[in-house]
CSV table of C-alpha atoms and ligand atoms in Angstrom, one decimal:
chain,number,residue,atom,x,y,z
I,633,MET,CA,12.0,-25.2,1.3
I,634,ASN,CA,12.8,-24.6,5.3
I,635,ILE,CA,11.4,-20.8,5.1
I,636,CYS,CA,12.1,-18.1,8.6
I,637,MET,CA,10.3,-15.1,7.6
I,638,ILE,CA,11.3,-12.0,9.9
I,639,GLY,CA,8.5,-9.4,10.5
I,640,THR,CA,4.6,-10.7,9.9
I,641,GLY,CA,3.5,-7.0,8.5
I,642,TYR,CA,2.0,-6.8,5.3
I,643,VAL,CA,4.8,-7.8,3.3
I,644,GLY,CA,5.5,-10.9,5.8
I,645,LEU,CA,2.7,-12.4,6.2
I,646,VAL,CA,1.2,-12.5,2.8
I,647,THR,CA,4.9,-13.3,1.4
I,648,GLY,CA,5.2,-16.4,4.2
I,649,ALA,CA,1.4,-17.1,3.4
I,650,CYS,CA,2.7,-18.0,-0.4
I,651,PHE,CA,5.6,-19.3,-0.3
I,652,ALA,CA,3.8,-22.2,2.4
I,653,ASN,CA,1.1,-22.6,-0.4
I,654,LEU,CA,4.3,-23.2,-2.7
I,655,GLY,CA,5.4,-26.3,-0.8
I,656,ASN,CA,7.7,-24.8,1.3
I,657,LYS,CA,7.9,-24.6,5.8
I,658,VAL,CA,7.2,-21.3,6.4
I,659,ILE,CA,8.0,-19.8,10.1
I,660,CYS,CA,6.6,-16.4,10.4
I,661,VAL,CA,8.7,-13.9,13.2
I,662,ASP,CA,7.5,-11.0,14.8
I,663,ILE,CA,8.0,-9.1,18.0
I,664,ASP,CA,5.1,-8.3,18.8
I,665,LYS,CA,3.5,-11.6,21.3
I,666,THR,CA,0.1,-10.3,21.2
I,667,LYS,CA,0.2,-10.0,16.6
I,668,ILE,CA,2.1,-14.0,16.4
I,669,ASP,CA,-0.8,-15.3,19.6
I,670,SER,CA,-3.6,-13.9,17.3
I,671,LEU,CA,-2.7,-15.7,14.1
I,672,ASN,CA,-1.7,-18.9,16.1
I,673,SER,CA,-5.2,-18.9,17.0
I,674,GLY,CA,-6.5,-18.3,13.4
I,675,ILE,CA,-7.2,-14.6,13.7
I,676,CYS,CA,-5.6,-12.0,10.1
I,677,PRO,CA,-4.4,-8.7,11.5
I,678,ILE,CA,-5.3,-6.8,8.2
I,679,TYR,CA,-7.4,-7.6,5.9
I,680,GLU,CA,-6.0,-8.9,2.5
I,681,PRO,CA,-8.5,-11.0,0.5
I,682,GLY,CA,-8.6,-14.8,0.1
I,683,LEU,CA,-5.1,-14.1,3.3
I,684,GLU,CA,-7.1,-15.2,6.2
I,685,GLU,CA,-8.3,-19.0,4.4
I,686,LEU,CA,-4.8,-19.2,3.3
I,687,VAL,CA,-2.9,-18.7,6.7
I,688,ALA,CA,-5.8,-21.6,8.1
I,689,ARG,CA,-5.0,-24.4,4.8
I,690,SER,CA,-0.9,-23.1,5.6
I,691,ARG,CA,-1.8,-24.1,9.5
I,692,LYS,CA,-3.1,-26.9,9.6
I,693,ALA,CA,-0.7,-28.3,6.7
I,694,LYS,CA,1.8,-28.2,9.2
I,695,ARG,CA,3.4,-25.8,6.4
I,696,LEU,CA,3.4,-22.5,7.7
I,697,PHE,CA,4.1,-21.7,11.8
I,698,PHE,CA,4.4,-18.0,13.5
I,699,THR,CA,7.2,-17.5,16.7
I,700,THR,CA,8.5,-14.1,18.7
I,701,ASP,CA,11.0,-16.4,19.4
I,702,LEU,CA,13.8,-16.1,15.6
I,703,LYS,CA,16.6,-17.6,17.7
I,704,ASP,CA,14.9,-21.2,16.6
I,705,ALA,CA,13.2,-20.1,14.0
I,706,VAL,CA,16.1,-19.4,11.7
I,707,LYS,CA,19.0,-22.5,13.2
I,708,LYS,CA,15.7,-24.2,11.5
I,709,SER,CA,16.0,-22.0,8.0
I,710,GLN,CA,18.0,-22.0,5.1
I,711,VAL,CA,16.5,-19.0,4.0
I,712,VAL,CA,16.0,-16.2,6.0
I,713,PHE,CA,13.6,-13.3,4.7
I,714,ILE,CA,13.5,-9.8,6.0
I,715,ALA,CA,10.3,-8.0,6.3
I,716,VAL,CA,10.1,-6.0,8.7
I,717,GLY,CA,9.4,-2.2,8.3
I,718,THR,CA,11.8,0.7,7.3
I,719,PRO,CA,8.5,3.6,8.7
I,720,PRO,CA,9.6,7.3,7.4
I,721,LYS,CA,11.8,9.4,9.7
I,722,GLU,CA,10.4,13.4,10.5
I,723,ASP,CA,12.5,14.2,7.4
I,724,GLY,CA,10.9,11.7,4.8
I,725,GLU,CA,14.4,9.5,5.0
I,726,ALA,CA,13.6,5.4,5.9
I,727,ASP,CA,14.5,3.9,8.9
I,728,LEU,CA,16.1,1.0,9.3
I,729,THR,CA,16.7,1.2,12.4
I,730,TYR,CA,14.6,-2.7,12.4
I,731,ILE,CA,16.5,-3.8,9.1
I,732,GLU,CA,20.2,-3.3,11.2
I,733,ASP,CA,18.7,-4.8,14.8
I,734,VAL,CA,17.4,-7.7,12.8
I,735,SER,CA,20.8,-8.2,11.4
I,736,ARG,CA,22.6,-8.2,14.0
I,737,GLN,CA,20.3,-11.2,15.8
I,738,ILE,CA,20.2,-12.9,12.6
I,739,ALA,CA,24.4,-13.0,13.1
I,740,GLN,CA,24.5,-14.1,16.2
I,741,SER,CA,21.7,-17.1,15.6
I,742,LEU,CA,23.9,-18.5,12.7
I,743,THR,CA,25.0,-22.0,12.8
I,744,SER,CA,25.1,-22.9,9.3
I,745,TYR,CA,25.1,-21.6,6.4
I,746,LYS,CA,22.0,-19.2,5.4
I,747,LEU,CA,21.1,-17.0,2.6
I,748,ILE,CA,19.4,-13.6,3.8
I,749,ILE,CA,17.5,-12.1,1.9
I,750,GLU,CA,15.7,-8.5,1.9
I,751,LYS,CA,12.5,-7.8,1.2
I,752,SER,CA,11.3,-4.9,2.9
I,753,THR,CA,11.3,-1.9,0.9
I,754,VAL,CA,15.2,-0.5,1.7
I,755,PRO,CA,17.3,2.4,-0.1
I,756,VAL,CA,20.1,1.6,-2.3
I,757,GLU,CA,23.1,0.2,-0.3
I,758,THR,CA,21.2,-1.0,2.2
I,759,GLY,CA,22.3,-4.8,1.2
I,760,ASN,CA,26.0,-3.4,2.0
I,761,TRP,CA,24.6,-2.2,5.6
I,762,ILE,CA,23.1,-6.4,6.4
I,763,GLU,CA,26.3,-7.6,4.8
I,764,HIS,CA,28.3,-5.7,7.1
I,765,THR,CA,26.6,-5.6,10.1
I,766,ILE,CA,26.0,-9.6,10.1
I,767,LYS,CA,29.8,-9.6,9.4
I,768,MET,CA,30.3,-7.4,12.3
I,769,ASN,CA,28.5,-10.1,14.6
I,770,ASN,CA,29.1,-12.7,13.1
I,771,LYS,CA,31.6,-14.5,15.5
I,772,ARG,CA,31.7,-18.7,14.4
I,773,LYS,CA,33.2,-16.7,10.7
I,774,VAL,CA,29.7,-19.6,9.4
I,775,LYS,CA,29.0,-18.7,5.5
I,776,PHE,CA,26.3,-15.8,4.8
I,777,ASP,CA,25.2,-14.4,1.6
I,778,VAL,CA,22.9,-11.6,1.0
I,779,ALA,CA,20.4,-11.4,-1.9
I,780,SER,CA,17.5,-8.1,-2.4
I,781,ASN,CA,14.1,-9.9,-3.7
I,782,PRO,CA,11.6,-6.7,-3.6
I,783,GLU,CA,8.5,-7.7,-3.6
I,784,PHE,CA,5.5,-6.3,-6.1
I,785,LEU,CA,2.4,-7.2,-3.9
I,786,LYS,CA,-0.1,-5.0,-4.5
I,787,GLU,CA,-2.8,-3.8,-1.0
I,788,GLY,CA,-5.9,-5.9,-2.0
I,789,SER,CA,-4.7,-8.5,-4.5
I,790,ALA,CA,-1.5,-9.6,-3.1
I,791,ILE,CA,-2.6,-13.5,-3.3
I,792,ASP,CA,-3.0,-12.9,-7.0
I,793,ASP,CA,0.2,-10.9,-7.0
I,794,PHE,CA,2.6,-13.4,-5.5
I,795,MET,CA,1.4,-15.8,-8.0
I,796,HIS,CA,1.0,-14.2,-11.5
I,797,PRO,CA,3.9,-11.2,-11.1
I,798,ASP,CA,4.7,-9.5,-13.5
I,799,ARG,CA,8.3,-10.1,-13.2
I,800,ILE,CA,10.7,-11.5,-10.2
I,801,VAL,CA,13.7,-9.7,-9.4
I,802,ILE,CA,16.7,-11.3,-7.7
I,803,GLY,CA,19.5,-9.7,-7.0
I,804,ALA,CA,22.3,-11.8,-5.8
I,805,GLU,CA,25.8,-12.1,-6.0
I,806,SER,CA,27.1,-14.9,-6.0
I,807,LYS,CA,25.7,-17.9,-8.0
I,808,ARG,CA,24.3,-20.3,-4.6
I,809,ALA,CA,22.5,-17.1,-3.7
I,810,LYS,CA,20.9,-17.2,-7.1
I,811,ASP,CA,20.8,-20.6,-7.3
I,812,ILE,CA,18.3,-20.8,-4.3
I,813,LEU,CA,16.1,-18.0,-5.1
I,814,LEU,CA,15.3,-19.1,-8.6
I,815,LYS,CA,14.6,-22.4,-7.2
I,816,LEU,CA,12.2,-21.3,-4.7
I,817,TYR,CA,9.8,-18.8,-7.7
I,818,LYS,CA,10.5,-21.5,-9.9
I,819,PRO,CA,7.0,-23.2,-9.0
I,820,LEU,CA,5.7,-19.6,-10.6
I,821,LYS,CA,7.1,-19.8,-13.8
I,822,ALA,CA,7.7,-16.5,-14.4
I,823,THR,CA,9.7,-14.0,-15.5
I,824,THR,CA,12.3,-13.6,-13.6
I,825,ILE,CA,15.7,-11.2,-14.4
I,826,VAL,CA,18.9,-11.3,-11.7
I,827,THR,CA,20.8,-8.2,-10.9
I,828,ASP,CA,23.4,-7.1,-9.3
I,829,ILE,CA,21.6,-6.4,-5.4
I,830,LYS,CA,21.9,-2.5,-6.1
I,831,SER,CA,20.3,-2.6,-9.0
I,832,ALA,CA,17.5,-4.7,-7.1
I,833,GLU,CA,17.2,-2.7,-4.9
I,834,LEU,CA,16.5,0.6,-7.4
I,835,ILE,CA,14.2,-1.2,-9.5
I,836,LYS,CA,11.5,-1.5,-6.3
I,837,HIS,CA,12.5,2.8,-4.9
I,838,ALA,CA,12.5,3.5,-9.2
I,839,SER,CA,9.1,1.1,-9.9
I,840,ASN,CA,7.0,2.8,-6.7
I,841,SER,CA,8.2,6.1,-7.9
I,842,PHE,CA,7.0,6.0,-12.2
I,843,LEU,CA,3.5,4.7,-10.3
I,844,ALA,CA,3.6,7.7,-8.6
I,845,THR,CA,4.4,10.1,-11.3
I,846,LYS,CA,2.1,8.7,-13.4
I,847,ILE,CA,-1.2,8.9,-10.5
I,848,SER,CA,0.8,12.6,-10.6
I,849,PHE,CA,0.4,13.6,-14.4
I,850,ILE,CA,-3.2,12.0,-14.4
I,851,ASN,CA,-4.1,14.6,-11.3
I,852,ALA,CA,-2.6,17.2,-13.4
I,853,ILE,CA,-4.0,16.6,-16.9
I,854,SER,CA,-7.8,16.5,-14.7
I,855,ASN,CA,-7.3,20.1,-13.7
I,856,ILE,CA,-6.1,20.9,-17.1
I,857,CYS,CA,-9.2,19.1,-18.3
I,858,GLU,CA,-11.8,21.0,-15.8
I,859,ARG,CA,-10.1,24.3,-16.4
I,860,ALA,CA,-10.7,23.6,-20.9
I,861,GLY,CA,-13.9,21.9,-20.2
I,862,ALA,CA,-13.2,18.3,-21.3
I,863,ASP,CA,-13.2,14.8,-19.5
I,864,ILE,CA,-10.5,13.3,-17.3
I,865,LEU,CA,-11.9,9.7,-18.2
I,866,GLU,CA,-11.5,10.4,-22.3
I,867,VAL,CA,-8.9,11.5,-22.1
I,868,ALA,CA,-6.9,9.0,-20.5
I,869,LYS,CA,-8.5,6.5,-22.2
I,870,GLY,CA,-7.6,8.0,-25.6
I,871,VAL,CA,-3.8,7.8,-24.0
I,872,GLY,CA,-3.4,5.0,-22.0
I,873,LEU,CA,-3.9,2.9,-25.9
I,874,ASP,CA,-1.0,3.6,-26.5
I,875,LYS,CA,0.7,0.7,-25.3
I,876,ARG,CA,4.1,2.7,-24.6
I,877,ILE,CA,2.3,4.1,-21.8
I,878,GLY,CA,-0.4,1.9,-20.7
I,879,LYS,CA,-3.8,2.2,-19.6
I,880,ASP,CA,-3.3,1.8,-16.2
I,881,PHE,CA,-2.7,3.7,-12.7
I,882,LEU,CA,-4.0,6.8,-14.8
I,883,TYR,CA,-6.9,7.1,-12.4
I,884,ALA,CA,-7.1,10.8,-11.3
I,885,GLY,CA,-8.9,11.0,-7.9
I,886,ALA,CA,-8.1,13.1,-4.7
I,887,GLY,CA,-4.6,11.6,-4.8
I,888,PHE,CA,-2.3,9.0,-3.6
I,889,GLY,CA,-2.2,7.0,-0.3
I,890,GLY,CA,-0.8,3.7,1.3
I,891,PHE,CA,2.2,3.0,3.3
I,892,CYS,CA,3.8,2.6,0.0
I,893,LEU,CA,4.2,5.2,-2.3
I,894,PRO,CA,4.6,8.3,0.1
I,895,LYS,CA,6.7,6.8,2.0
I,896,ASP,CA,9.1,5.3,-1.1
I,897,LEU,CA,9.0,8.7,-2.6
I,898,ASP,CA,10.1,10.5,0.3
I,899,ALA,CA,13.3,8.5,1.4
I,900,PHE,CA,13.8,7.8,-3.1
I,901,ILE,CA,14.3,11.9,-2.5
I,902,ARG,CA,16.5,11.4,0.9
I,903,ILE,CA,18.8,9.4,-1.1
I,904,SER,CA,19.4,10.6,-3.9
I,905,GLU,CA,20.5,13.5,-2.6
I,906,LYS,CA,22.3,11.5,-0.2
I,907,LEU,CA,23.7,10.6,-3.2
I,908,GLY,CA,24.8,13.6,-4.5
I,909,TYR,CA,21.4,14.0,-7.2
I,910,SER,CA,18.3,15.8,-6.8
I,911,LEU,CA,15.4,14.4,-7.6
I,912,GLU,CA,13.0,17.2,-8.9
I,913,ILE,CA,10.5,15.8,-10.7
I,914,LEU,CA,9.8,13.6,-8.4
I,915,LYS,CA,9.9,16.5,-5.5
I,916,ILE,CA,7.0,17.8,-8.1
I,917,VAL,CA,4.9,13.9,-7.9
I,918,ARG,CA,4.6,14.8,-4.3
I,919,SER,CA,3.3,18.2,-4.4
I,920,ILE,CA,1.1,17.7,-7.4
I,921,ASN,CA,-0.4,15.0,-4.9
I,922,GLU,CA,-0.5,16.9,-1.5
I,923,ASP,CA,-2.6,19.6,-4.1
I,924,GLN,CA,-5.2,17.2,-5.1
I,925,LYS,CA,-6.5,17.2,-1.6
I,926,LYS,CA,-6.7,20.5,-1.2
I,927,ILE,CA,-8.5,21.0,-4.6
I,928,LEU,CA,-10.9,18.4,-3.4
I,929,LEU,CA,-11.6,20.3,0.5
I,930,LYS,CA,-11.9,23.3,-1.9
I,931,LYS,CA,-15.0,21.8,-3.6
I,932,ILE,CA,-16.6,20.8,-0.7
I,933,GLU,CA,-16.6,24.0,0.3
I,934,ASN,CA,-17.4,26.2,-2.5
I,935,ASN,CA,-20.3,24.5,-2.8
I,936,LEU,CA,-20.8,24.1,1.4
I,937,TRP,CA,-20.9,27.8,1.5
I,938,ILE,CA,-19.8,28.4,5.0
I,939,LEU,CA,-18.9,25.1,6.0
I,940,LYS,CA,-19.4,25.1,10.1
I,941,GLY,CA,-22.2,24.0,11.5
I,942,LYS,CA,-22.2,21.4,8.3
I,943,THR,CA,-22.7,17.8,8.3
I,944,VAL,CA,-20.6,15.4,5.8
I,945,SER,CA,-20.7,11.9,5.2
I,946,ILE,CA,-17.6,10.1,4.5
I,947,LEU,CA,-18.5,7.1,2.2
I,948,GLY,CA,-14.5,5.0,2.1
I,949,LEU,CA,-12.1,5.6,4.9
I,950,SER,CA,-9.8,2.5,3.4
I,951,PHE,CA,-6.7,4.8,0.7
I,952,LYS,CA,-8.2,2.2,-1.6
I,953,PRO,CA,-10.6,-0.5,-2.3
I,954,GLU,CA,-10.2,-4.5,-0.9
I,955,THR,CA,-8.3,-3.3,2.4
I,956,ASP,CA,-8.4,-1.8,5.7
I,957,ASP,CA,-5.7,0.0,5.6
I,958,ILE,CA,-6.1,3.7,6.0
I,959,ARG,CA,-2.3,4.3,6.3
I,960,PHE,CA,-1.6,7.9,4.6
I,961,ALA,CA,-4.6,7.9,2.7
I,962,PRO,CA,-6.6,10.5,1.6
I,963,SER,CA,-9.3,9.9,3.9
I,964,ILE,CA,-8.2,11.0,7.0
I,965,ASP,CA,-6.5,14.6,5.9
I,966,ILE,CA,-10.0,15.5,4.6
I,967,ILE,CA,-11.2,14.4,7.6
I,968,LYS,CA,-9.3,16.1,9.9
I,969,ALA,CA,-9.2,19.5,7.5
I,970,LEU,CA,-13.6,19.6,7.9
I,971,LEU,CA,-12.8,18.6,11.5
I,972,ALA,CA,-11.4,21.7,11.8
I,973,GLU,CA,-13.2,24.6,9.8
I,974,GLY,CA,-16.2,22.8,12.4
I,975,VAL,CA,-18.3,20.6,9.8
I,976,LYS,CA,-19.7,17.1,11.3
I,977,ILE,CA,-18.3,14.1,9.9
I,978,LYS,CA,-21.1,11.0,9.0
I,979,ALA,CA,-18.1,8.0,8.0
I,980,PHE,CA,-18.6,4.3,6.9
I,981,ASP,CA,-15.8,2.0,5.0
I,982,PRO,CA,-16.4,-1.5,4.4
I,983,LYS,CA,-13.9,-2.3,6.2
I,984,ALA,CA,-12.0,0.1,7.6
I,985,MET,CA,-13.8,1.1,10.2
I,986,GLU,CA,-11.8,-0.6,13.4
I,987,LYS,CA,-8.7,1.3,12.5
I,988,ALA,CA,-9.9,4.7,11.7
I,989,LYS,CA,-11.4,4.2,14.9
I,990,GLY,CA,-8.3,4.1,16.4
I,991,LYS,CA,-6.8,7.8,14.5
I,992,LEU,CA,-9.7,9.7,14.7
I,993,THR,CA,-11.9,11.3,17.0
I,994,ASN,CA,-14.8,13.4,17.3
I,995,VAL,CA,-16.6,11.5,14.1
I,996,ASP,CA,-19.3,9.2,13.9
I,997,PHE,CA,-19.6,5.8,12.7
I,998,CYS,CA,-22.3,4.3,11.2
I,999,SER,CA,-23.2,0.7,10.8
I,1000,ASP,CA,-23.8,1.0,6.7
I,1001,PRO,CA,-23.9,3.3,4.0
I,1002,TYR,CA,-27.2,4.9,4.2
I,1003,SER,CA,-27.1,5.8,8.1
I,1004,ALA,CA,-24.1,8.0,7.1
I,1005,VAL,CA,-25.9,10.2,4.4
I,1006,LYS,CA,-28.9,10.7,6.5
I,1007,ASN,CA,-28.5,14.3,7.2
I,1008,ALA,CA,-25.6,15.8,4.8
I,1009,ASP,CA,-24.8,18.2,3.6
I,1010,CYS,CA,-22.4,16.5,1.0
I,1011,VAL,CA,-21.4,13.2,0.6
I,1012,VAL,CA,-17.6,13.2,-0.2
I,1013,ILE,CA,-17.0,9.5,-2.3
I,1014,MET,CA,-13.0,9.0,-0.3
I,1015,THR,CA,-12.4,5.3,-2.0
I,1016,GLU,CA,-13.8,3.6,-5.2
I,1017,TRP,CA,-15.1,0.0,-3.3
I,1018,LYS,CA,-18.0,-1.1,-5.5
I,1019,ILE,CA,-20.6,-1.0,-3.0
I,1020,PHE,CA,-21.1,2.2,-3.4
I,1021,LYS,CA,-21.3,2.5,-6.4
I,1022,ASN,CA,-24.1,0.0,-6.4
I,1023,LEU,CA,-26.4,1.9,-3.8
I,1024,ASP,CA,-29.5,3.1,-4.3
I,1025,TRP,CA,-29.3,7.1,-5.1
I,1026,LYS,CA,-33.1,7.5,-5.6
I,1027,ARG,CA,-32.8,6.4,-1.0
I,1028,VAL,CA,-29.9,8.2,-0.9
I,1029,LYS,CA,-31.2,11.1,-2.2
I,1030,LYS,CA,-34.3,11.2,0.2
I,1031,LEU,CA,-32.3,10.3,2.8
I,1032,VAL,CA,-29.5,13.3,2.9
I,1033,LYS,CA,-30.6,17.6,4.0
I,1034,GLN,CA,-28.8,18.8,0.3
I,1035,PRO,CA,-29.1,16.8,-2.6
I,1036,LEU,CA,-24.5,17.3,-3.6
I,1037,ILE,CA,-22.1,15.2,-3.8
I,1038,VAL,CA,-18.2,15.1,-3.9
I,1039,ASP,CA,-15.9,12.7,-5.9
I,1040,GLY,CA,-13.0,12.3,-5.2
I,1041,ARG,CA,-13.0,8.7,-7.1
I,1042,ASN,CA,-14.6,9.4,-9.8
I,1043,ILE,CA,-16.7,6.9,-9.4
I,1044,PHE,CA,-19.7,7.1,-12.1
I,1045,GLU,CA,-18.7,6.5,-15.5
I,1046,ASP,CA,-21.6,8.2,-16.4
I,1047,PRO,CA,-22.6,11.3,-14.3
I,1048,LYS,CA,-26.2,11.5,-16.0
I,1049,LYS,CA,-28.0,8.7,-13.9
I,1050,ILE,CA,-26.5,10.0,-10.8
I,1051,ILE,CA,-27.5,13.9,-12.4
I,1052,ASN,CA,-30.8,12.7,-13.2
I,1053,ILE,CA,-32.1,11.6,-9.8
I,1054,GLY,CA,-31.4,15.3,-9.5
I,1055,PHE,CA,-28.0,15.7,-7.5
I,1056,LYS,CA,-24.9,18.1,-7.8
I,1057,TYR,CA,-22.7,15.9,-9.0
I,1058,ILE,CA,-18.8,17.4,-8.7
I,1059,ALA,CA,-16.0,15.0,-9.2
I,1060,MET,CA,-12.2,15.3,-10.1
I,1061,GLY,CA,-11.7,16.6,-13.9
I,1062,ARG,CA,-14.7,15.4,-15.7
I,1063,LYS,CA,-16.9,17.0,-18.1
I,1064,ILE,CA,-20.2,17.4,-16.2
P,838,UGA,C1,1.9,0.1,-4.3
P,838,UGA,C2,2.7,-0.2,-5.9
P,838,UGA,O1,1.7,-0.7,-6.6
P,838,UGA,C3,3.1,-2.1,-5.4
P,838,UGA,O2,3.2,-2.7,-6.4
P,838,UGA,C4,4.1,-2.2,-4.3
P,838,UGA,O3,4.1,-3.7,-4.5
P,838,UGA,C5,3.8,-1.8,-3.0
P,838,UGA,O4,3.2,-0.1,-3.1
P,838,UGA,C6,4.3,-2.1,-2.1
P,838,UGA,O5,5.9,-1.1,-2.8
P,838,UGA,O6,4.5,-2.9,-1.1
P,838,UGA,P1,-0.4,0.1,-3.0
P,838,UGA,O7,0.4,0.9,-2.2
P,838,UGA,O8,-1.0,-1.2,-2.3
P,838,UGA,O9,0.8,-1.2,-4.3
P,838,UGA,O10,-1.6,0.6,-4.0
P,838,UGA,P2,-1.5,0.7,-4.7
P,838,UGA,O11,-2.3,0.0,-6.4
P,838,UGA,O12,-0.6,1.3,-5.9
P,838,UGA,O13,-2.9,2.2,-4.5
P,838,UGA,C7,-1.1,3.6,-4.1
P,838,UGA,C8,-2.0,4.9,-4.0
P,838,UGA,O14,-2.6,5.3,-5.4
P,838,UGA,C9,-4.2,4.3,-3.8
P,838,UGA,O15,-4.1,5.2,-3.2
P,838,UGA,C10,-4.3,4.5,-5.6
P,838,UGA,O16,-6.1,4.8,-4.5
P,838,UGA,C11,-4.1,5.6,-5.5
P,838,UGA,N1,-3.9,5.0,-7.1
P,838,UGA,C12,-3.7,4.3,-8.0
P,838,UGA,C13,-5.2,6.4,-7.8
P,838,UGA,O17,-5.4,7.7,-7.4
P,838,UGA,N2,-5.0,6.4,-9.4
P,838,UGA,C14,-5.1,5.3,-9.8
P,838,UGA,O18,-4.4,5.2,-11.5
P,838,UGA,C15,-3.8,4.2,-9.3
């Protein structure tokens, strides 16, 4: 099929490249000319395993194109995905300005039937507004359909998630729209459900909120483990073996970050209030998540006594491994809070340093983990990158000023190994 993907952010770029890989002809559009120019010269604006190669391959096969010309891209396509940003406003509500803008531009570019699909995460009822906006601006009265097709990609494993999804959700209300989407996804041979548009929109918000709830729940239990002298890893394992609960997303730590869970939680709380129901449960989920960062800070403070003048080494800046994304990463809040207390920060991350440099000042960004821990009074682990687990911790012990580790991600299954080297090891909800 000929596909137009509007928005080459994380979702648009990955989805566009994957559809091209399936044999479709995809034109990715963005208003950011610098981004389009760099994609056209083979440079990926984000780090996602396998993405750069996939983009290069599809470009070479003449199945993937990048442009700033929305009108031309829409004209050449049968299917138009909207994958533009829906950033949070001050009060947490999703800002849908870009969605409205793009809907208007699509309407003005219509020359033949198009299926317009919302891919961005949006509040329930956005589909109605897209349809309304297009109708208002569709001067030539060209036929079109609107559908919802939420994405469930995880950063760090997005391509694999696209190729092997747990499910595909299609929110479509005409046979034509439904058939096009079913045909598009047929090669994946995945479990697919077809719903009305509002239900599809809600599936996305409800899924991300449930995942956030699972994480906050296990974090709350980890705090009980600490007080009771139990171990969160054992407890999570025992709980997760119940198939109804499942073992995934039961890892306690410094809390969830990224541009999806925190933002979608806020947006879902706001839209629910607008609909006349207060999702109190999600407010608690959000506050537990904020508390986890305070708990981690307290652990650092309790073990360093006076923070001012101390050196803290931060290992990991991205909100999770295998990505360079630092948006809403707990590491950023922790670093800012420590800097405010007069702490000297040394930091290392395998992929996220460039992005962090644009967000943080007064941080000594080090070229490798060993330089980052040199002369540190405390080593804080903020992201569970594999290389941190596999560091030569005996060498680290010789380099630090004080042998103290505060592990915000519980990377060592058996803390004894690290304790026997001579470290004081503090983790989240662990029995040590
Ligand atoms: C999340 C969802 O998992 C995807 O299904 C969804 O498509 C995506 O948002 C989106 O809406 O675009 P993502 O933000 O990439 O994906 O990251 P997750 O893997 O969900 O992790 C989010 C945060 O939770 C990370 O900071 C991670 O460290 C933390 N986390 C995750 C935990 O603290 N404990 C866990 O057990 C799992």
